[in-house]
CSV table of C-alpha atoms and ligand atoms in Angstrom, one decimal:
chain,number,residue,atom,x,y,z
A,263,MET,CA,19.7,34.9,-21.7
A,264,ARG,CA,20.5,31.5,-24.3
A,265,ASN,CA,18.6,30.2,-21.6
A,266,GLU,CA,15.5,32.1,-21.7
A,267,LYS,CA,15.3,31.1,-25.4
A,268,GLN,CA,15.8,27.5,-24.9
A,269,ILE,CA,12.6,27.9,-23.0
A,270,LEU,CA,11.0,29.4,-25.3
A,271,GLU,CA,11.7,27.8,-28.4
A,272,ASN,CA,10.5,25.1,-26.4
A,273,ASN,CA,7.2,25.8,-25.2
A,274,VAL,CA,6.4,27.5,-29.1
A,275,LYS,CA,7.7,23.6,-30.3
A,276,GLU,CA,4.2,23.0,-28.2
A,277,ILE,CA,2.2,25.0,-28.9
A,278,SER,CA,2.2,24.5,-31.9
A,279,LYS,CA,2.1,21.1,-31.8
A,280,ILE,CA,-1.3,21.8,-30.3
A,281,ILE,CA,-3.0,24.3,-32.8
A,282,PHE,CA,-1.0,23.1,-36.2
A,283,GLY,CA,-0.2,19.3,-35.5
A,284,ASP,CA,1.9,18.3,-37.5
A,285,SER,CA,1.7,20.4,-40.7
A,286,GLU,CA,5.0,21.3,-41.5
A,287,LEU,CA,6.3,24.6,-39.8
A,288,HIS,CA,9.2,26.8,-39.1
A,289,ILE,CA,9.6,28.3,-35.9
A,290,SER,CA,11.9,30.6,-35.2
A,291,VAL,CA,12.8,32.8,-31.4
A,292,PHE,CA,15.2,36.3,-31.3
A,293,SER,CA,16.3,38.3,-29.4
A,294,LYS,CA,15.7,42.0,-28.9
A,295,GLU,CA,19.1,42.3,-30.3
A,296,GLU,CA,18.9,39.6,-33.2
A,297,SER,CA,16.2,41.4,-34.4
A,298,ILE,CA,16.6,44.4,-36.8
A,299,GLU,CA,12.8,44.6,-38.2
A,300,TYR,CA,11.1,45.3,-34.9
A,301,SER,CA,14.2,47.1,-33.0
A,302,GLU,CA,11.9,50.1,-32.0
A,303,SER,CA,9.5,48.0,-29.9
A,304,GLN,CA,9.8,46.9,-26.7
A,305,PHE,CA,10.3,43.6,-25.6
A,306,ASP,CA,12.5,40.8,-25.3
A,307,PHE,CA,12.0,38.2,-27.4
A,308,LEU,CA,10.4,37.1,-31.4
A,309,CYS,CA,8.2,34.5,-31.5
A,310,GLU,CA,6.8,33.3,-35.4
A,311,ILE,CA,6.0,30.5,-36.6
A,312,GLU,CA,6.0,30.1,-40.6
A,313,LEU,CA,4.1,27.0,-42.0
A,314,LEU,CA,5.6,25.2,-44.6
A,315,GLU,CA,3.0,23.7,-46.7
A,316,LYS,CA,-0.5,25.3,-45.5
A,317,LYS,CA,-2.1,28.5,-45.2
A,318,ILE,CA,-2.2,29.6,-42.0
A,319,GLU,CA,-6.3,29.3,-41.6
A,320,GLN,CA,-7.6,32.6,-38.9
A,321,GLU,CA,-9.1,30.3,-36.6
A,322,GLN,CA,-5.8,29.3,-35.4
A,323,ILE,CA,-4.4,32.7,-35.6
A,324,GLY,CA,-7.7,33.3,-32.9
A,325,LYS,CA,-6.8,30.0,-31.3
A,326,LEU,CA,-3.2,30.7,-30.3
A,327,SER,CA,-3.9,34.3,-29.3
A,328,LYS,CA,-6.7,33.3,-27.0
A,329,PHE,CA,-3.8,30.4,-25.9
A,330,LEU,CA,-0.6,33.0,-25.8
A,331,ASN,CA,-3.6,35.4,-24.0
A,332,LYS,CA,-1.9,37.9,-26.6
A,333,GLU,CA,-1.9,39.9,-29.5
A,334,VAL,CA,-1.1,37.7,-32.6
A,335,GLN,CA,-0.2,39.1,-36.1
A,336,GLN,CA,0.2,37.5,-39.6
A,337,THR,CA,2.6,39.3,-41.9
A,338,SER,CA,2.4,36.9,-45.8
A,339,ARG,CA,3.3,33.6,-44.9
A,340,LYS,CA,4.2,33.7,-41.4
A,341,ILE,CA,2.4,34.7,-37.2
A,342,PHE,CA,4.4,36.3,-35.1
A,343,TRP,CA,4.3,37.9,-31.5
A,344,PHE,CA,6.5,39.6,-28.9
A,345,VAL,CA,7.3,38.4,-26.1
A,346,GLY,CA,8.7,40.1,-22.8
A,347,ALA,CA,9.4,42.7,-21.5
A,348,ASN,CA,11.5,40.4,-18.2
A,349,GLY,CA,11.0,37.8,-18.5
A,350,ARG,CA,8.0,38.0,-17.2
A,351,THR,CA,6.0,36.8,-20.2
A,352,ILE,CA,8.9,33.3,-20.5
A,353,LYS,CA,7.4,32.4,-17.2
A,354,SER,CA,3.5,33.2,-17.7
A,355,ILE,CA,4.4,30.9,-21.1
A,356,LYS,CA,6.1,28.3,-19.4
A,357,LYS,CA,2.9,27.8,-17.1
A,358,LEU,CA,1.2,27.3,-20.7
A,359,LYS,CA,3.1,23.4,-19.5
A,360,SER,CA,1.2,21.1,-22.8
A,361,LYS,CA,0.5,18.0,-20.7
A,362,GLU,CA,3.1,16.0,-23.1
A,363,LEU,CA,6.9,16.3,-22.2
A,364,GLN,CA,8.5,17.4,-26.2
A,365,LYS,CA,9.4,14.2,-28.3
A,366,ASP,CA,10.2,15.6,-30.5
A,367,ILE,CA,13.8,16.1,-31.0
A,368,THR,CA,16.5,17.2,-33.6
A,369,LEU,CA,20.1,16.1,-32.7
A,370,PRO,CA,22.0,18.7,-31.9
A,371,LYS,CA,24.1,19.8,-35.1
A,372,PHE,CA,27.1,20.0,-33.6
A,373,ILE,CA,26.6,16.5,-32.5
A,374,ASP,CA,24.9,14.8,-35.9
A,375,ASP,CA,28.0,16.3,-37.8
A,376,TYR,CA,30.7,15.2,-35.6
A,377,ILE,CA,29.4,11.1,-35.4
A,378,PHE,CA,28.7,11.4,-39.5
A,379,ASN,CA,31.1,13.3,-41.0
A,380,LYS,CA,34.3,12.9,-38.7
A,381,LEU,CA,33.4,9.2,-37.4
A,382,ASN,CA,31.9,8.5,-40.5
A,383,ALA,CA,28.7,6.5,-38.2
A,384,SER,CA,26.2,4.8,-40.4
A,385,PHE,CA,22.6,4.7,-40.6
A,386,ALA,CA,21.9,0.8,-41.1
A,387,PRO,CA,18.5,-0.1,-38.5
A,388,ASN,CA,18.6,-4.0,-37.4
A,389,PHE,CA,17.1,-4.9,-34.9
A,390,LYS,CA,18.0,-8.5,-35.3
A,391,LYS,CA,21.8,-7.4,-34.6
A,392,PHE,CA,21.8,-4.7,-32.2
A,393,ASN,CA,19.4,-6.9,-30.2
A,394,LYS,CA,22.8,-8.1,-28.5
A,395,ASN,CA,25.7,-5.5,-28.5
A,396,LEU,CA,28.8,-7.0,-25.8
A,397,ASN,CA,30.8,-8.0,-28.6
A,398,HIS,CA,29.9,-6.1,-31.4
A,399,LYS,CA,33.1,-5.1,-32.8
A,400,LYS,CA,34.1,-1.3,-34.6
A,401,GLY,CA,32.4,-1.8,-37.9
A,402,ASP,CA,29.2,-2.8,-36.0
A,403,VAL,CA,29.5,-0.1,-33.7
A,404,LEU,CA,29.6,2.7,-35.6
A,405,ILE,CA,26.6,1.8,-37.1
A,406,TYR,CA,25.5,1.3,-33.5
A,407,ILE,CA,26.6,5.2,-32.9
A,408,GLY,CA,24.3,6.0,-36.7
A,409,THR,CA,21.3,3.8,-35.9
A,410,TYR,CA,20.4,4.2,-31.9
A,411,PHE,CA,22.9,7.1,-30.8
A,412,PRO,CA,20.8,9.0,-31.6
A,413,ARG,CA,17.7,7.2,-30.4
A,414,SER,CA,19.1,7.1,-27.0
A,415,PHE,CA,19.8,10.3,-27.1
A,416,ALA,CA,16.1,12.6,-27.2
A,417,GLU,CA,14.9,9.8,-25.0
A,418,THR,CA,17.7,11.0,-22.1
A,419,TYR,CA,17.7,14.1,-23.8
A,420,SER,CA,13.5,15.1,-23.1
A,421,ILE,CA,13.7,13.0,-19.9
A,422,PHE,CA,16.3,15.1,-18.6
A,423,ASN,CA,14.6,18.3,-20.0
A,424,ASN,CA,11.3,18.2,-18.2
A,425,ILE,CA,12.4,16.8,-15.0
A,426,ILE,CA,15.4,20.0,-14.5
A,427,GLN,CA,13.2,22.2,-15.3
A,428,ASN,CA,11.1,21.1,-12.1
A,429,GLU,CA,11.6,24.4,-9.7
A,430,ILE,CA,12.9,22.4,-6.8
A,431,ILE,CA,15.2,19.8,-9.9
A,432,GLU,CA,16.5,23.4,-11.3
A,433,LYS,CA,17.5,25.5,-7.9
A,434,SER,CA,19.7,21.7,-6.4
A,435,TYR,CA,21.7,22.0,-9.8
A,436,GLN,CA,22.3,24.9,-10.0
A,437,GLU,CA,24.2,25.4,-6.7
A,438,GLN,CA,25.6,22.7,-7.0
A,439,GLU,CA,29.9,23.2,-8.3
A,440,GLU,CA,30.7,19.2,-8.8
A,441,ILE,CA,28.1,17.1,-11.0
A,442,ASN,CA,28.5,13.5,-10.1
A,443,ILE,CA,27.3,10.9,-13.3
A,444,LEU,CA,26.7,7.2,-13.2
A,445,ASP,CA,26.3,5.7,-16.3
A,446,ILE,CA,26.5,1.6,-16.2
A,447,GLY,CA,25.8,0.4,-19.5
A,448,SER,CA,27.1,2.8,-21.1
A,449,GLY,CA,27.9,1.5,-25.1
A,450,THR,CA,28.6,5.2,-26.9
A,451,GLY,CA,27.5,7.5,-25.2
A,452,GLY,CA,23.7,8.4,-26.5
A,453,ASN,CA,22.0,8.6,-24.0
A,454,LEU,CA,25.3,10.6,-21.1
A,455,SER,CA,25.4,12.8,-23.5
A,456,GLY,CA,21.7,13.5,-24.0
A,457,LEU,CA,21.8,13.6,-19.9
A,458,LEU,CA,24.8,16.1,-20.7
A,459,LEU,CA,22.7,18.2,-22.9
A,460,SER,CA,20.0,18.9,-20.8
A,461,LEU,CA,21.7,19.4,-18.1
A,462,ILE,CA,24.1,22.6,-20.3
A,463,GLU,CA,21.0,24.4,-21.3
A,464,ASN,CA,18.9,23.8,-18.4
A,465,ILE,CA,21.3,25.4,-15.1
A,466,SER,CA,23.0,27.8,-15.7
A,467,LYS,CA,25.8,27.9,-13.7
A,468,LYS,CA,29.1,26.2,-15.0
A,469,ALA,CA,30.1,23.1,-12.7
A,470,ASN,CA,32.3,20.1,-13.3
A,471,PHE,CA,31.4,16.8,-14.4
A,472,ASN,CA,32.7,14.2,-13.4
A,473,ILE,CA,31.4,11.2,-14.9
A,474,VAL,CA,32.1,7.7,-14.7
A,475,ALA,CA,30.7,5.0,-17.3
A,476,VAL,CA,30.7,1.1,-16.8
A,477,ASP,CA,30.4,-1.7,-20.8
A,478,GLY,CA,32.0,-4.7,-21.5
A,479,ASN,CA,33.2,-3.4,-25.3
A,480,LYS,CA,35.9,-1.5,-25.5
A,481,GLU,CA,34.9,0.0,-28.9
A,482,ALA,CA,31.9,1.2,-27.7
A,483,LEU,CA,33.5,3.6,-24.6
A,484,LYS,CA,36.2,4.4,-27.0
A,485,PHE,CA,33.9,6.7,-28.9
A,486,LEU,CA,32.0,7.3,-26.1
A,487,GLU,CA,34.8,9.5,-24.7
A,488,LYS,CA,34.9,10.8,-28.2
A,489,ILE,CA,31.7,11.8,-27.9
A,490,VAL,CA,32.3,13.2,-24.8
A,491,PHE,CA,35.0,15.1,-24.9
A,492,HIS,CA,33.4,17.3,-28.6
A,493,ILE,CA,31.4,18.2,-25.9
A,494,GLN,CA,33.7,19.7,-23.7
A,495,LEU,CA,35.1,21.1,-26.0
A,496,LYS,CA,32.1,23.0,-27.8
A,497,TYR,CA,30.6,24.1,-24.6
A,498,ASN,CA,34.4,24.6,-23.1
A,499,LEU,CA,33.5,22.9,-20.1
A,500,ASN,CA,35.6,20.7,-17.0
A,501,ILE,CA,34.4,16.9,-17.5
A,502,SER,CA,36.7,14.6,-15.8
A,503,LEU,CA,35.4,11.2,-17.8
A,504,ASN,CA,37.0,8.0,-15.7
A,505,CYS,CA,35.9,4.4,-18.3
A,506,HIS,CA,36.0,1.7,-16.9
A,507,TYR,CA,35.7,-1.6,-19.3
A,508,VAL,CA,34.1,-4.4,-16.8
A,509,ALA,CA,32.0,-7.4,-18.6
A,510,PHE,CA,29.8,-9.7,-16.2
A,511,GLU,CA,27.3,-11.9,-16.5
A,512,THR,CA,25.4,-10.4,-13.9
A,513,ILE,CA,24.7,-7.6,-12.1
A,514,THR,CA,25.8,-8.7,-8.7
A,515,ASP,CA,29.2,-9.4,-10.2
A,516,LEU,CA,28.9,-6.3,-12.1
A,517,TYR,CA,28.9,-4.8,-8.2
A,518,GLU,CA,31.5,-7.4,-8.0
A,519,ASN,CA,34.0,-5.6,-10.2
A,520,SER,CA,33.0,-2.1,-10.0
A,521,LYS,CA,32.4,-1.3,-7.0
A,522,GLN,CA,35.4,-0.6,-5.9
A,523,PHE,CA,34.8,2.4,-9.0
A,524,PHE,CA,32.1,4.3,-7.3
A,525,GLU,CA,31.6,6.5,-4.0
A,526,PRO,CA,27.7,7.2,-2.4
A,527,ASN,CA,27.9,10.7,-4.2
A,528,PHE,CA,25.6,10.7,-7.5
A,529,ASP,CA,23.3,13.1,-9.0
A,530,PHE,CA,22.7,11.0,-11.8
A,531,ILE,CA,23.2,7.6,-12.0
A,532,ILE,CA,21.2,6.0,-15.7
A,533,SER,CA,21.6,3.2,-17.1
A,534,SER,CA,20.2,3.1,-20.7
A,535,LYS,CA,19.2,-0.4,-22.8
A,536,MET,CA,21.4,-2.1,-21.3
A,537,ILE,CA,20.2,-4.7,-18.8
A,538,ASN,CA,18.0,-7.0,-22.0
A,539,GLU,CA,21.3,-8.1,-23.0
A,540,ILE,CA,21.9,-9.1,-20.0
A,541,ILE,CA,18.7,-11.1,-18.2
A,542,THR,CA,17.9,-14.1,-19.5
A,543,LYS,CA,21.2,-15.2,-17.0
A,544,ASP,CA,19.5,-13.8,-14.4
A,545,ARG,CA,15.5,-13.0,-14.1
A,546,ASP,CA,16.4,-10.2,-10.9
A,547,SER,CA,18.2,-7.6,-12.9
A,548,TYR,CA,16.4,-4.4,-12.1
A,549,PHE,CA,15.5,-5.5,-8.6
A,550,ASN,CA,19.6,-6.6,-8.5
A,551,PHE,CA,20.3,-2.9,-10.2
A,552,TYR,CA,18.4,-0.9,-7.4
A,553,ASN,CA,19.8,-3.4,-4.7
A,554,HIS,CA,23.2,-2.8,-5.0
A,555,PHE,CA,23.8,0.9,-7.1
A,556,ALA,CA,20.8,2.7,-5.9
A,557,LYS,CA,22.3,3.2,-2.1
A,558,TYR,CA,25.3,5.3,-4.4
A,559,LEU,CA,22.8,8.2,-5.3
A,560,ASN,CA,23.4,11.2,-3.2
A,561,ASN,CA,20.7,12.2,-1.1
A,562,GLU,CA,19.8,14.4,-3.9
A,563,GLY,CA,20.5,12.1,-6.7
A,564,LEU,CA,18.1,10.9,-9.0
A,565,LEU,CA,18.2,7.1,-11.4
A,566,LEU,CA,17.1,6.7,-14.7
A,567,MET,CA,16.7,2.9,-15.1
A,568,LEU,CA,15.1,2.7,-19.2
A,569,ASP,CA,15.4,-0.1,-21.5
A,570,VAL,CA,13.4,-1.6,-24.4
A,571,THR,CA,9.1,-3.0,-24.5
A,572,LYS,CA,9.9,-6.1,-26.7
A,573,LYS,CA,10.0,-9.5,-24.7
A,574,ILE,CA,12.8,-11.6,-23.7
A,575,GLU,CA,11.7,-15.0,-23.7
A,576,VAL,CA,9.0,-15.0,-22.0
A,577,ASP,CA,8.1,-12.0,-20.4
A,578,TYR,CA,7.9,-8.4,-21.6
A,579,MET,CA,10.5,-5.8,-19.7
A,580,PRO,CA,8.3,-2.9,-19.2
A,581,ILE,CA,6.2,-5.6,-17.5
A,582,LEU,CA,9.7,-7.0,-15.2
A,583,LEU,CA,10.6,-3.4,-14.0
A,584,ASN,CA,7.8,-1.7,-13.4
A,585,LYS,CA,7.8,-5.1,-10.9
A,586,GLN,CA,11.1,-5.2,-9.9
A,587,THR,CA,10.7,-1.2,-9.1
A,588,ASN,CA,7.5,-1.7,-7.3
A,589,ARG,CA,9.4,-4.3,-5.3
A,590,PHE,CA,13.0,-3.0,-5.0
A,591,ILE,CA,10.3,0.9,-3.5
A,592,GLN,CA,8.5,-2.3,-1.3
A,593,GLU,CA,11.1,-3.8,0.4
A,594,ASN,CA,12.6,-0.3,0.9
A,595,LYS,CA,9.7,1.8,1.9
A,596,GLY,CA,10.6,5.5,3.4
A,597,THR,CA,13.9,4.9,1.3
A,598,TYR,CA,13.7,5.1,-1.8
A,599,LYS,CA,10.4,6.2,-3.9
A,600,THR,CA,9.4,6.4,-7.4
A,601,LEU,CA,9.1,10.1,-9.3
A,602,ILE,CA,8.6,9.0,-12.6
A,603,PRO,CA,6.0,8.4,-14.0
A,604,THR,CA,3.6,10.4,-11.4
A,605,SER,CA,1.3,7.6,-11.1
A,606,CYS,CA,4.0,5.3,-9.8
A,607,ALA,CA,5.1,7.6,-7.1
A,608,LYS,CA,1.1,8.2,-6.0
A,609,PHE,CA,1.2,3.5,-5.7
A,610,ASP,CA,4.5,2.0,-5.6
A,611,SER,CA,3.5,1.1,-2.2
A,612,ILE,CA,1.1,-1.4,-3.4
A,613,CYS,CA,1.0,-1.4,-6.6
A,614,LYS,CA,1.9,-4.9,-7.8
A,615,GLN,CA,0.0,-5.1,-11.9
A,616,ASP,CA,1.7,-6.2,-14.7
A,617,CYS,CA,2.3,-3.1,-16.0
A,618,PHE,CA,3.2,-2.7,-19.8
A,619,SER,CA,4.0,1.4,-19.1
A,620,ASN,CA,6.2,2.5,-21.7
A,621,ASN,CA,6.4,6.1,-23.8
A,622,HIS,CA,7.9,7.8,-27.1
A,623,PHE,CA,10.1,9.6,-28.7
A,624,VAL,CA,11.0,11.1,-32.3
A,625,VAL,CA,13.9,12.1,-33.1
A,626,THR,CA,15.5,14.4,-36.5
A,627,HIS,CA,19.5,14.2,-37.5
A,628,SER,CA,20.8,14.5,-41.0
A,629,LYS,CA,20.5,10.7,-42.2
A,630,LYS,CA,16.7,10.6,-40.6
A,631,LYS,CA,13.9,12.0,-40.4
A,632,ASN,CA,11.3,11.2,-37.9
A,633,ASP,CA,12.4,8.6,-36.3
A,634,ARG,CA,10.7,7.0,-34.1
A,635,THR,CA,11.5,5.2,-30.8
A,636,LYS,CA,9.4,3.1,-28.0
A,637,VAL,CA,10.9,2.7,-24.4
A,638,THR,CA,10.0,1.3,-21.1
A,639,TYR,CA,11.9,4.1,-18.3
A,640,ARG,CA,11.3,4.4,-14.1
A,641,ILE,CA,13.3,7.0,-12.1
A,642,ILE,CA,13.2,7.2,-8.8
A,643,GLY,CA,15.4,8.5,-6.1
A,644,LYS,CA,15.9,9.2,-2.0
A,645,SER,CA,11.5,9.5,-0.3
A,646,LYS,CA,12.6,12.3,1.1
A,647,PHE,CA,13.4,14.0,-1.4
A,648,VAL,CA,11.2,13.2,-4.4
A,649,ASN,CA,8.5,14.0,-1.6
A,650,LEU,CA,9.2,17.3,-2.1
A,651,ILE,CA,8.9,18.1,-6.4
A,652,LEU,CA,5.5,15.9,-5.7
A,653,SER,CA,4.3,17.9,-3.2
A,654,LYS,CA,4.9,21.1,-5.5
A,655,ILE,CA,3.4,19.1,-8.7
A,656,ASP,CA,-0.6,20.0,-9.2
A,657,ASN,CA,-1.0,16.8,-10.9
A,658,ILE,CA,-0.9,12.6,-11.0
A,659,GLY,CA,-0.6,12.0,-14.4
A,660,ASN,CA,-3.0,8.8,-15.2
A,661,VAL,CA,-1.6,8.1,-19.0
A,662,ILE,CA,1.4,5.1,-18.8
A,663,GLY,CA,1.5,4.5,-22.5
A,664,TRP,CA,0.3,3.9,-25.8
A,665,ASP,CA,-0.7,0.2,-27.1
A,666,ASN,CA,0.5,-0.6,-30.3
A,667,ILE,CA,-3.1,0.9,-31.9
A,668,GLY,CA,-2.0,3.7,-30.9
A,669,ASN,CA,-4.3,4.1,-27.6
A,670,GLN,CA,-3.5,6.2,-24.7
A,671,LYS,CA,-3.4,3.0,-21.0
A,672,TYR,CA,-3.8,4.4,-17.8
A,673,CYS,CA,-2.7,3.1,-14.5
A,674,TYR,CA,-4.7,0.4,-13.2
A,675,PHE,CA,-4.7,3.1,-10.0
A,676,ILE,CA,-6.6,5.8,-12.2
A,677,SER,CA,-8.1,4.5,-14.7
A,678,SER,CA,-10.1,7.8,-15.4
A,679,THR,CA,-10.3,8.4,-18.9
A,680,SER,CA,-12.1,11.6,-18.4
A,681,ASN,CA,-8.9,13.8,-17.3
A,682,THR,CA,-5.9,12.7,-19.4
A,683,GLN,CA,-2.6,13.8,-18.4
A,684,SER,CA,0.7,12.2,-19.0
A,685,ALA,CA,2.6,10.0,-15.8
A,686,TYR,CA,5.9,11.4,-17.9
A,687,LYS,CA,6.0,14.7,-17.4
A,688,ILE,CA,6.5,16.2,-14.3
B,849,SAM,C1,21.5,-1.1,-26.7
B,849,SAM,S1,23.2,-0.7,-26.0
B,849,SAM,C2,22.7,1.0,-24.9
B,849,SAM,C3,24.0,1.3,-25.2
B,849,SAM,C4,24.1,3.0,-23.9
B,849,SAM,N1,22.9,2.8,-22.9
B,849,SAM,C5,22.1,3.5,-25.2
B,849,SAM,O1,21.3,3.3,-24.4
B,849,SAM,O2,22.6,3.6,-26.4
B,849,SAM,C6,23.8,-1.8,-24.9
B,849,SAM,C7,25.4,-1.8,-24.0
B,849,SAM,O3,25.3,-2.7,-22.7
B,849,SAM,C8,26.7,-3.5,-23.0
B,849,SAM,N2,26.9,-4.7,-22.3
B,849,SAM,C9,25.3,-5.4,-22.4
B,849,SAM,N3,25.6,-6.6,-21.7
B,849,SAM,C10,26.7,-6.9,-21.4
B,849,SAM,C11,27.9,-7.5,-20.7
B,849,SAM,N4,27.3,-8.3,-20.1
B,849,SAM,N5,28.6,-6.6,-19.8
B,849,SAM,C12,28.5,-5.4,-19.8
B,849,SAM,N6,28.7,-4.4,-20.6
B,849,SAM,C13,27.4,-5.2,-21.4
B,849,SAM,C14,27.1,-3.1,-24.1
B,849,SAM,O4,28.5,-3.7,-24.7
B,849,SAM,C15,26.4,-2.0,-25.1
B,849,SAM,O5,27.7,-1.3,-24.7
């Protein structure tokens, strides 16, 4: 039930964005048991939207009603509608997929309270200082947690929230007793926590989590342990966490010093914003990462490679990431394949473009409202599994990012702008 309610809340958020744009509003979804006012009616859930600053226009109500294909009612301040019974309408709303990811993320309150009130993290953006994080001491690690951890959380949470709702992926994890995760360059665990929360919220069966985290900053790993333990307590989970302190020069060096920790059984391999910190030592770091670590994926495993969008020396990270991912796929045709972006899924075997792809997210927490973050990423997996997922998807997206002034950028091979669709959503 909680799962369905969460799906519904996410859908209402997406729909209200389409109808009400950026207007400030408050969304509530109540199960029948939680809704006292309408306890006589037949329904599973009650959805409410309250506009905080503006009046709701009749035209908007009409549009929403048409969109939902059901009656939308109005009280003085709110509009509401019923969903049910037996999840029937939830499924049909789920099908009303928007063309975008749900990218407006609020850091869960229990994590927010923990990092700011218990750990005493602070919000203090400093782009230059946090360019490199390997040698940061406790004080700076706490600033990283208060400033950049929520961004990493939101990005990975949003990315996997969409991925895991795909019926093939959901089914593959729904049956698993154990979920194995490898995070390389884990730092304090922002992206790892995002992945964990998306799994916890979307997979109803309780699995055991085996997590391997690798990083060269001992202080960061200490905080990662605390935060993961906090998540474990909150959800009463079985988590086995192995943190490995490995400081390395290059990816090959990392591989040689850490391969004894891994077996080829990972469901998820993730690396977020680590390679940009070592790229000057080896320009082929993305390729070498795939070359050494992709073989540790199990048959239905997925690898997320995510990084910042900045230029380091002469190269933009998105262009390097795309070129080296394509090269890896082209050299391993039939073994590995891109899943996200979907345009790359279609053309990765031939693409040799200098492609600057990016996606942006917005995170809100108690110290900062609407903090924007922009990253570049690919998700790859074994060809057989990825092809199965792709075979059930109707639309290959063509929007691979936004330029500096906010215009959409299209895949070189699908540049038609008459039908635009995010390449980041399946
Ligand atoms: C920007 S942080 C990203 C942390 C986390 N993945 C996230 O997304 O929030 C980069 C991480 O890479 C690690 N790192 C950078 N260079 C490293 C190296 N040479 N050896 C080991 N770890 C390194 C840093 O210690 C840091 O924790």
